[in-house]
Amino acid sequence: MGSEDNFVICIKGQGSHASSPHMGKDPIVIGSEIVLALQTIISRNMDPSVPAVISCTEFITDGIHNAIPTNVVIKGDTSLCCHHKILS
């Protein structure tokens, strides 16, 4: 791999008690959708012969076991051959 970049995505939701998730905005669900979408960037936008990868390596919340958190942080890494772009 020729090029490496790190990324950090911060998501601010609205925390709530786990028994009433309808009272908040769940950043875990939002973050999960982002992780799933990132996994399709390479497979749907890059030539399969180009060595490239996007990896989400950390998914951090400020929550506890019985509450929907307010914040989620997703961290990760991209690597690709240096003469290609992930997105045009």
mmCIF file with all atom_site columns, C-alpha atoms in Angstrom:
data_model
loop_
_atom_site.group_PDB
_atom_site.id
_atom_site.type_symbol
_atom_site.label_atom_id
_atom_site.label_alt_id
_atom_site.label_comp_id
_atom_site.label_asym_id
_atom_site.label_entity_id
_atom_site.label_seq_id
_atom_site.pdbx_PDB_ins_code
_atom_site.Cartn_x
_atom_site.Cartn_y
_atom_site.Cartn_z
_atom_site.occupancy
_atom_site.B_iso_or_equiv
_atom_site.pdbx_formal_charge
_atom_site.auth_seq_id
_atom_site.auth_comp_id
_atom_site.auth_asym_id
_atom_site.auth_atom_id
_atom_site.pdbx_PDB_model_num
ATOM 1  C CA . MET A 1 1  ? 0.000   0.000  0.000  1.00 0.00 ? 1  MET A CA 1
ATOM 2  C CA . GLY A 1 2  ? 1.329   3.407  -0.915 1.00 0.00 ? 2  GLY A CA 1
ATOM 3  C CA . SER A 1 3  ? -0.912  5.875  0.903  1.00 0.00 ? 3  SER A CA 1
ATOM 4  C CA . GLU A 1 4  ? -2.436  5.770  4.365  1.00 0.00 ? 4  GLU A CA 1
ATOM 5  C CA . ASP A 1 5  ? -4.871  8.189  5.992  1.00 0.00 ? 5  ASP A CA 1
ATOM 6  C CA . ASN A 1 6  ? -6.639  8.045  9.323  1.00 0.00 ? 6  ASN A CA 1
ATOM 7  C CA . PHE A 1 7  ? -10.145 9.355  9.897  1.00 0.00 ? 7  PHE A CA 1
ATOM 8  C CA . VAL A 1 8  ? -12.324 10.290 12.862 1.00 0.00 ? 8  VAL A CA 1
ATOM 9  C CA . ILE A 1 9  ? -16.102 10.657 12.599 1.00 0.00 ? 9  ILE A CA 1
ATOM 10 C CA . CYS A 1 10 ? -17.955 12.242 15.540 1.00 0.00 ? 10 CYS A CA 1
ATOM 11 C CA . ILE A 1 11 ? -21.714 11.756 15.828 1.00 0.00 ? 11 ILE A CA 1
ATOM 12 C CA . LYS A 1 12 ? -23.811 13.716 18.303 1.00 0.00 ? 12 LYS A CA 1
ATOM 13 C CA . GLY A 1 13 ? -27.187 12.211 19.085 1.00 0.00 ? 13 GLY A CA 1
ATOM 14 C CA . GLN A 1 14 ? -29.560 12.661 21.978 1.00 0.00 ? 14 GLN A CA 1
ATOM 15 C CA . GLY A 1 15 ? -29.148 10.274 24.872 1.00 0.00 ? 15 GLY A CA 1
ATOM 16 C CA . SER A 1 16 ? -32.043 8.564  26.594 1.00 0.00 ? 16 SER A CA 1
ATOM 17 C CA . HIS A 1 17 ? -32.739 5.677  28.916 1.00 0.00 ? 17 HIS A CA 1
ATOM 18 C CA . ALA A 1 18 ? -32.553 2.300  27.184 1.00 0.00 ? 18 ALA A CA 1
ATOM 19 C CA . SER A 1 19 ? -36.181 1.609  28.129 1.00 0.00 ? 19 SER A CA 1
ATOM 20 C CA . SER A 1 20 ? -37.335 4.644  26.125 1.00 0.00 ? 20 SER A CA 1
ATOM 21 C CA . PRO A 1 21 ? -35.181 4.919  22.993 1.00 0.00 ? 21 PRO A CA 1
ATOM 22 C CA . HIS A 1 22 ? -37.984 6.826  21.258 1.00 0.00 ? 22 HIS A CA 1
ATOM 23 C CA . MET A 1 23 ? -37.140 9.793  23.503 1.00 0.00 ? 23 MET A CA 1
ATOM 24 C CA . GLY A 1 24 ? -33.664 10.212 22.011 1.00 0.00 ? 24 GLY A CA 1
ATOM 25 C CA . LYS A 1 25 ? -31.711 10.160 18.779 1.00 0.00 ? 25 LYS A CA 1
ATOM 26 C CA . ASP A 1 26 ? -29.599 7.013  18.851 1.00 0.00 ? 26 ASP A CA 1
ATOM 27 C CA . PRO A 1 27 ? -26.067 7.721  17.587 1.00 0.00 ? 27 PRO A CA 1
ATOM 28 C CA . ILE A 1 28 ? -25.251 3.995  17.677 1.00 0.00 ? 28 ILE A CA 1
ATOM 29 C CA . VAL A 1 29 ? -27.748 3.302  14.888 1.00 0.00 ? 29 VAL A CA 1
ATOM 30 C CA . ILE A 1 30 ? -26.464 6.296  12.909 1.00 0.00 ? 30 ILE A CA 1
ATOM 31 C CA . GLY A 1 31 ? -22.854 5.189  13.408 1.00 0.00 ? 31 GLY A CA 1
ATOM 32 C CA . SER A 1 32 ? -23.670 1.635  12.401 1.00 0.00 ? 32 SER A CA 1
ATOM 33 C CA . GLU A 1 33 ? -25.179 2.859  9.132  1.00 0.00 ? 33 GLU A CA 1
ATOM 34 C CA . ILE A 1 34 ? -22.049 4.921  8.468  1.00 0.00 ? 34 ILE A CA 1
ATOM 35 C CA . VAL A 1 35 ? -19.796 1.900  9.073  1.00 0.00 ? 35 VAL A CA 1
ATOM 36 C CA . LEU A 1 36 ? -21.895 -0.204 6.684  1.00 0.00 ? 36 LEU A CA 1
ATOM 37 C CA . ALA A 1 37 ? -21.811 2.535  4.032  1.00 0.00 ? 37 ALA A CA 1
ATOM 38 C CA . LEU A 1 38 ? -18.026 2.887  4.334  1.00 0.00 ? 38 LEU A CA 1
ATOM 39 C CA . GLN A 1 39 ? -17.655 -0.830 3.666  1.00 0.00 ? 39 GLN A CA 1
ATOM 40 C CA . THR A 1 40 ? -19.253 -0.392 0.228  1.00 0.00 ? 40 THR A CA 1
ATOM 41 C CA . ILE A 1 41 ? -17.050 2.492  -0.970 1.00 0.00 ? 41 ILE A CA 1
ATOM 42 C CA . ILE A 1 42 ? -14.193 0.271  -2.110 1.00 0.00 ? 42 ILE A CA 1
ATOM 43 C CA . SER A 1 43 ? -16.319 -2.586 -3.455 1.00 0.00 ? 43 SER A CA 1
ATOM 44 C CA . ARG A 1 44 ? -18.631 -0.319 -5.466 1.00 0.00 ? 44 ARG A CA 1
ATOM 45 C CA . ASN A 1 45 ? -16.319 2.524  -6.515 1.00 0.00 ? 45 ASN A CA 1
ATOM 46 C CA . MET A 1 46 ? -12.872 1.036  -7.103 1.00 0.00 ? 46 MET A CA 1
ATOM 47 C CA . ASP A 1 47 ? -11.473 -1.262 -9.735 1.00 0.00 ? 47 ASP A CA 1
ATOM 48 C CA . PRO A 1 48 ? -11.048 -4.663 -8.032 1.00 0.00 ? 48 PRO A CA 1
ATOM 49 C CA . SER A 1 49 ? -7.457  -4.823 -9.248 1.00 0.00 ? 49 SER A CA 1
ATOM 50 C CA . VAL A 1 50 ? -6.526  -1.690 -7.254 1.00 0.00 ? 50 VAL A CA 1
ATOM 51 C CA . PRO A 1 51 ? -5.275  -2.553 -3.771 1.00 0.00 ? 51 PRO A CA 1
ATOM 52 C CA . ALA A 1 52 ? -7.389  -0.416 -1.432 1.00 0.00 ? 52 ALA A CA 1
ATOM 53 C CA . VAL A 1 53 ? -9.084  -0.770 1.938  1.00 0.00 ? 53 VAL A CA 1
ATOM 54 C CA . ILE A 1 54 ? -11.191 1.277  4.352  1.00 0.00 ? 54 ILE A CA 1
ATOM 55 C CA . SER A 1 55 ? -11.209 -0.104 7.883  1.00 0.00 ? 55 SER A CA 1
ATOM 56 C CA . CYS A 1 56 ? -13.271 1.111  10.827 1.00 0.00 ? 56 CYS A CA 1
ATOM 57 C CA . THR A 1 57 ? -11.102 0.121  13.767 1.00 0.00 ? 57 THR A CA 1
ATOM 58 C CA . GLU A 1 58 ? -12.763 1.834  16.740 1.00 0.00 ? 58 GLU A CA 1
ATOM 59 C CA . PHE A 1 59 ? -16.401 2.497  17.704 1.00 0.00 ? 59 PHE A CA 1
ATOM 60 C CA . ILE A 1 60 ? -16.501 4.454  20.963 1.00 0.00 ? 60 ILE A CA 1
ATOM 61 C CA . THR A 1 61 ? -19.528 5.676  22.938 1.00 0.00 ? 61 THR A CA 1
ATOM 62 C CA . ASP A 1 62 ? -19.956 7.718  26.076 1.00 0.00 ? 62 ASP A CA 1
ATOM 63 C CA . GLY A 1 63 ? -22.827 5.513  27.228 1.00 0.00 ? 63 GLY A CA 1
ATOM 64 C CA . ILE A 1 64 ? -23.448 2.981  29.936 1.00 0.00 ? 64 ILE A CA 1
ATOM 65 C CA . HIS A 1 65 ? -25.176 -0.394 29.695 1.00 0.00 ? 65 HIS A CA 1
ATOM 66 C CA . ASN A 1 66 ? -28.698 0.919  30.367 1.00 0.00 ? 66 ASN A CA 1
ATOM 67 C CA . ALA A 1 67 ? -28.668 4.176  28.397 1.00 0.00 ? 67 ALA A CA 1
ATOM 68 C CA . ILE A 1 68 ? -28.564 5.315  24.793 1.00 0.00 ? 68 ILE A CA 1
ATOM 69 C CA . PRO A 1 69 ? -25.378 7.397  24.522 1.00 0.00 ? 69 PRO A CA 1
ATOM 70 C CA . THR A 1 70 ? -25.202 10.992 23.378 1.00 0.00 ? 70 THR A CA 1
ATOM 71 C CA . ASN A 1 71 ? -21.990 10.651 21.380 1.00 0.00 ? 71 ASN A CA 1
ATOM 72 C CA . VAL A 1 72 ? -20.301 8.100  19.157 1.00 0.00 ? 72 VAL A CA 1
ATOM 73 C CA . VAL A 1 73 ? -16.803 8.348  17.710 1.00 0.00 ? 73 VAL A CA 1
ATOM 74 C CA . ILE A 1 74 ? -15.753 6.126  14.804 1.00 0.00 ? 74 ILE A CA 1
ATOM 75 C CA . LYS A 1 75 ? -12.056 5.905  14.004 1.00 0.00 ? 75 LYS A CA 1
ATOM 76 C CA . GLY A 1 76 ? -10.395 4.137  11.153 1.00 0.00 ? 76 GLY A CA 1
ATOM 77 C CA . ASP A 1 77 ? -7.854  3.969  8.418  1.00 0.00 ? 77 ASP A CA 1
ATOM 78 C CA . THR A 1 78 ? -7.723  4.037  4.631  1.00 0.00 ? 78 THR A CA 1
ATOM 79 C CA . SER A 1 79 ? -4.936  2.527  2.573  1.00 0.00 ? 79 SER A CA 1
ATOM 80 C CA . LEU A 1 80 ? -4.540  2.464  -1.181 1.00 0.00 ? 80 LEU A CA 1
ATOM 81 C CA . CYS A 1 81 ? -2.001  2.418  -3.947 1.00 0.00 ? 81 CYS A CA 1
ATOM 82 C CA . CYS A 1 82 ? -0.596  5.952  -4.080 1.00 0.00 ? 82 CYS A CA 1
ATOM 83 C CA . HIS A 1 83 ? -1.506  6.783  -7.681 1.00 0.00 ? 83 HIS A CA 1
ATOM 84 C CA . HIS A 1 84 ? -5.253  6.124  -7.299 1.00 0.00 ? 84 HIS A CA 1
ATOM 85 C CA . LYS A 1 85 ? -8.081  8.069  -5.673 1.00 0.00 ? 85 LYS A CA 1
ATOM 86 C CA . ILE A 1 86 ? -10.809 6.420  -3.598 1.00 0.00 ? 86 ILE A CA 1
ATOM 87 C CA . LEU A 1 87 ? -13.494 8.802  -4.866 1.00 0.00 ? 87 LEU A CA 1
ATOM 88 C CA . SER A 1 88 ? -13.364 10.972 -7.980 1.00 0.00 ? 88 SER A CA 1
#
